[in-house]
Coordinates of C-alpha atoms in Angstrom, one line a residue:
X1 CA 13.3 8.8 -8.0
X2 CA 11.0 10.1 -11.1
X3 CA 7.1 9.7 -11.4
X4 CA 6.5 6.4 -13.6
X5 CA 7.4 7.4 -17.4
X6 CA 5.3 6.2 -20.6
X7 CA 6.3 3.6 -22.8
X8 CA 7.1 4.7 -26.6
X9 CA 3.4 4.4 -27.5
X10 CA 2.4 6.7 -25.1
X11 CA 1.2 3.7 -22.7
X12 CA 2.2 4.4 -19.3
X13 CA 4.1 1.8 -17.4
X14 CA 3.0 0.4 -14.7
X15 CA 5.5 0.4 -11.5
X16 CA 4.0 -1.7 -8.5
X17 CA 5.6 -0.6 -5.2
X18 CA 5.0 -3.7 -2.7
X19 CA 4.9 -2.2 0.5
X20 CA 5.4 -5.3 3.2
X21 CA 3.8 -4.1 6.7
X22 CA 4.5 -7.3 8.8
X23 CA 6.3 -7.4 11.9
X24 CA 8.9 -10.3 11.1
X25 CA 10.2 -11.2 7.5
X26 CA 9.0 -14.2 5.2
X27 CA 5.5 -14.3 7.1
X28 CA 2.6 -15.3 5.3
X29 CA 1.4 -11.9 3.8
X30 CA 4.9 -11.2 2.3
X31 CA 4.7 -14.9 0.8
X32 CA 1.1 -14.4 -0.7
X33 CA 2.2 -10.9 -2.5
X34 CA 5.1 -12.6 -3.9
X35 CA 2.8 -15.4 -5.2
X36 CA 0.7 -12.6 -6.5
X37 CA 3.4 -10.7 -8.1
X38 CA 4.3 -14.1 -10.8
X39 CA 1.4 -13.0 -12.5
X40 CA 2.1 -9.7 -13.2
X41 CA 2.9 -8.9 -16.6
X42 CA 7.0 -8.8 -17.7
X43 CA 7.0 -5.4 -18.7
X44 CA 5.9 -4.3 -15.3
X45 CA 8.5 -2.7 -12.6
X46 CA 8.5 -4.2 -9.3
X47 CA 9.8 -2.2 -5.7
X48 CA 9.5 -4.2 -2.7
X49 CA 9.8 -1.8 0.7
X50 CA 10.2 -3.5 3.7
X51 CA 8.6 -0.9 6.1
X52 CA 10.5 -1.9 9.4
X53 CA 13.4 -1.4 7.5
X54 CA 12.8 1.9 6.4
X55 CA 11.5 3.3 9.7
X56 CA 9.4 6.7 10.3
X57 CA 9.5 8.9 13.5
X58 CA 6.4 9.0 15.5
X59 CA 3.5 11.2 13.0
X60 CA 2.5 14.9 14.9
X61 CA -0.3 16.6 13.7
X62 CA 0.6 20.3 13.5
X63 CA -2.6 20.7 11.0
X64 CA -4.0 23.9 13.4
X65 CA -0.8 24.8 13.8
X66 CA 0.6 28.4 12.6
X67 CA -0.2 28.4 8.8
X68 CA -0.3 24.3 9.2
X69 CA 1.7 23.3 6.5
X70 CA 4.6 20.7 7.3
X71 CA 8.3 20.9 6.4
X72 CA 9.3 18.7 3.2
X73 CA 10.5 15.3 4.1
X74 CA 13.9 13.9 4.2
X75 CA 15.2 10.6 5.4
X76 CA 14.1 7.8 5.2
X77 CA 10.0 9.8 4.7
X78 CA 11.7 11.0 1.5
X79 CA 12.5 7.9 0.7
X80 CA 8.8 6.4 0.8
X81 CA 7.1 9.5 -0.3
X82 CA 9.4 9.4 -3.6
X83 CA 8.7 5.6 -3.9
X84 CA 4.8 6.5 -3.4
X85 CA 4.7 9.2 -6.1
X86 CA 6.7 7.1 -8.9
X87 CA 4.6 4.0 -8.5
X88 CA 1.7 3.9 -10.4
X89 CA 0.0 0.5 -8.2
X90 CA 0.8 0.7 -4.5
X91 CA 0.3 -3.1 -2.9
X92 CA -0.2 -2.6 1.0
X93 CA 1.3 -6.0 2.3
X94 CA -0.1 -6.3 5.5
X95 CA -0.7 -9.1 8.5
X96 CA -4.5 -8.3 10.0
X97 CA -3.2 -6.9 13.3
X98 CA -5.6 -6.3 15.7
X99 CA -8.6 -6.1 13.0
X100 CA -6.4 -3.7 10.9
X101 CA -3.2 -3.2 9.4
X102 CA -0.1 -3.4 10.9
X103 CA 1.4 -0.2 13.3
X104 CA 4.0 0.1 10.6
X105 CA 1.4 0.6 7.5
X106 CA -0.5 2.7 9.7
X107 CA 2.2 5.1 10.5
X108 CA 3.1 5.2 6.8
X109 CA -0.2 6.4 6.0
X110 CA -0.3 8.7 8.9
X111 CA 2.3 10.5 7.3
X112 CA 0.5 11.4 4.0
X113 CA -1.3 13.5 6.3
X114 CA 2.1 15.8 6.3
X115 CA 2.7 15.0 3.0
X116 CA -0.9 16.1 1.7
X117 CA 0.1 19.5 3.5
X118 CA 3.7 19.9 2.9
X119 CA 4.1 23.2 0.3
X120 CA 4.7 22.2 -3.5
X121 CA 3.9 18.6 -3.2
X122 CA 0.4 18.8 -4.6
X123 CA 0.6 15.3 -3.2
X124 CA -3.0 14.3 -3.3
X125 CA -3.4 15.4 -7.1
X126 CA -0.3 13.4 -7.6
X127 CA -2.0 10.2 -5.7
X128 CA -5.2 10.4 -7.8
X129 CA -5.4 7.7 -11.0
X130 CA -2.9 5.0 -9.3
X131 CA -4.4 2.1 -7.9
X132 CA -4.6 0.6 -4.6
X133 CA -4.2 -2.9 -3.5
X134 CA -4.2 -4.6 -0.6
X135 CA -3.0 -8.1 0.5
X136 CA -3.3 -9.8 4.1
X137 CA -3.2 -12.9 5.9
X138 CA -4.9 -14.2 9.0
X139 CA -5.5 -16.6 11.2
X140 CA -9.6 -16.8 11.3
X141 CA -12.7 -16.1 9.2
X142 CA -12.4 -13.4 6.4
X143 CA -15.4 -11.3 7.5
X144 CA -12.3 -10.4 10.2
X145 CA -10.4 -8.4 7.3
X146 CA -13.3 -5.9 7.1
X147 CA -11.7 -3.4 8.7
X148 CA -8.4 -3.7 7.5
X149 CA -9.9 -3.1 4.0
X150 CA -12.6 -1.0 5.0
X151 CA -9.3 1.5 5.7
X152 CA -7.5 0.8 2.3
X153 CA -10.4 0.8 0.1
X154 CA -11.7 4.6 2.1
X155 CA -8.3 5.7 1.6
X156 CA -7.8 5.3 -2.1
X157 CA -11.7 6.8 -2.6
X158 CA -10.3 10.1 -0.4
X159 CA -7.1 10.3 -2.8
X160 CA -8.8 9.7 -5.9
X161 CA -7.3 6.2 -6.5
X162 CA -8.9 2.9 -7.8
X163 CA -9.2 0.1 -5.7
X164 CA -7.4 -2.8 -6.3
X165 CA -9.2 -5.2 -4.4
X166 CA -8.1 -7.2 -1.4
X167 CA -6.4 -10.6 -1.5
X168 CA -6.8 -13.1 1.6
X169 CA -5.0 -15.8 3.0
X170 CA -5.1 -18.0 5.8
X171 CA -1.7 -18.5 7.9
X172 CA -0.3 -18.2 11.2
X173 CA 2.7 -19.7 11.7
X174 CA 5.3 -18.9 8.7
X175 CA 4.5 -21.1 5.3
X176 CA 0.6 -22.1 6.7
X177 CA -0.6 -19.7 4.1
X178 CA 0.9 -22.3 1.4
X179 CA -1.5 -24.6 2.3
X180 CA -4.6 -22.4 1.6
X181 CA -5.3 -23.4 -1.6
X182 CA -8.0 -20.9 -2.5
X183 CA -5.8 -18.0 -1.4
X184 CA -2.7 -19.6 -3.7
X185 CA -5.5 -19.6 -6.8
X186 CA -6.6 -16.2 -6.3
X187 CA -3.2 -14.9 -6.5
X188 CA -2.5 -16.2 -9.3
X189 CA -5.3 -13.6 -11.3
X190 CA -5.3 -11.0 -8.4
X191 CA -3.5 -8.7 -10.6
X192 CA -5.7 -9.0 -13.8
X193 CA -8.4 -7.9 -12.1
X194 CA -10.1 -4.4 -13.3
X195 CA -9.1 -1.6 -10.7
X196 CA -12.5 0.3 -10.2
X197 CA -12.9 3.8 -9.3
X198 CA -14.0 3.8 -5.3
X199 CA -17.2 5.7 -5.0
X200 CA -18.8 6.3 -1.4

């Protein structure tokens, strides 16, 4: 799988890898991103990973050891990491678990950490410039989400990206989220939004 190509004009088109973190299909976060994805424009790519599906092994931090670089991925890693690199918008699809994302988003980001050290990658300068996004559901107030997107919004400023923004719904039990109505009209413009660069 290629980095995202330009358009004739020498626009770049935009690829949106959906990246659904929850624990059980069809929940409400999956069902908000695919509201949010209607809006997006045609000419727009779409990859939808479901992260259970495409399972990592446990993440071990060799950083301080030997020369502390990491083998190249393969598998299923290779997989995501090539996904990762050709999308231009990454939309992290997760269920607040525990005040955060969900063990399965966690353990994909856990891995950049070998990626950002594997030899030839250049993975971080290849991460800087695309956009991060994040989209949750939950089952109480939305001051909750803090640090769920306190942890999205400091990676993309460590990588270089551009923040997205984070869309919130309310839902428990699968379909509630349907009935939050504020959630459903955000989606619908979540995507025009203006991505700004994340500064500290």
């Amino acid at each position: 799988m290629g980095e995202a190509g330009a358009l004739g004009d020498g626009v770049e088109r935009r690829r949106f890898l959906f990246l659904l973190g929850s624990a059980r299909t069809g929940g409400n976060t999956e069902e908000l991103a695919r509201r949010a994805a209607v809006g997006l424009p045609a000419d727009a790519e779409q990859e939808w990973v479901r992260l259970s599906e495409v399972p990592l092994p446990m993440f071990e931090d060799i950083r301080h050891v030997g020369n502390g670089s990491y083998p190249l991925p393969d598998g299923n890693a290779r997989r995501l990491l090539d996904a990762t690199l050709s999308a231009t918008d990454l939309v992290i699809a997760s269920p607040l678990y525990w005040y955060s994302v969900s063990t399965s988003t966690k353990l994909y980001l856990d891995h950049w950490s070998g990626w950002f050290h594997a030899p030839g990658l250049d993975f971080r300068r290849r991460m800087a410039g695309k956009t991060m996004w994040a989209v949750t559901a939950l089952s109480s107030e939305r001051s909750k989400a803090d640090p769920l997107i306190g942890t999205l919004r400091n990676t993309a400023e460590f990588m270089g990206m551009r923040w997205g923004g984070a869309l919130l719904g309310n839902g428990s039990a699968p379909g509630q989220v349907l009935t939050d109505g504020e959630a459903l009209a955000e989606s619908e413009r979540f995507f025009a939004g203006q991505p700004a660069v994340v500064r500290a």
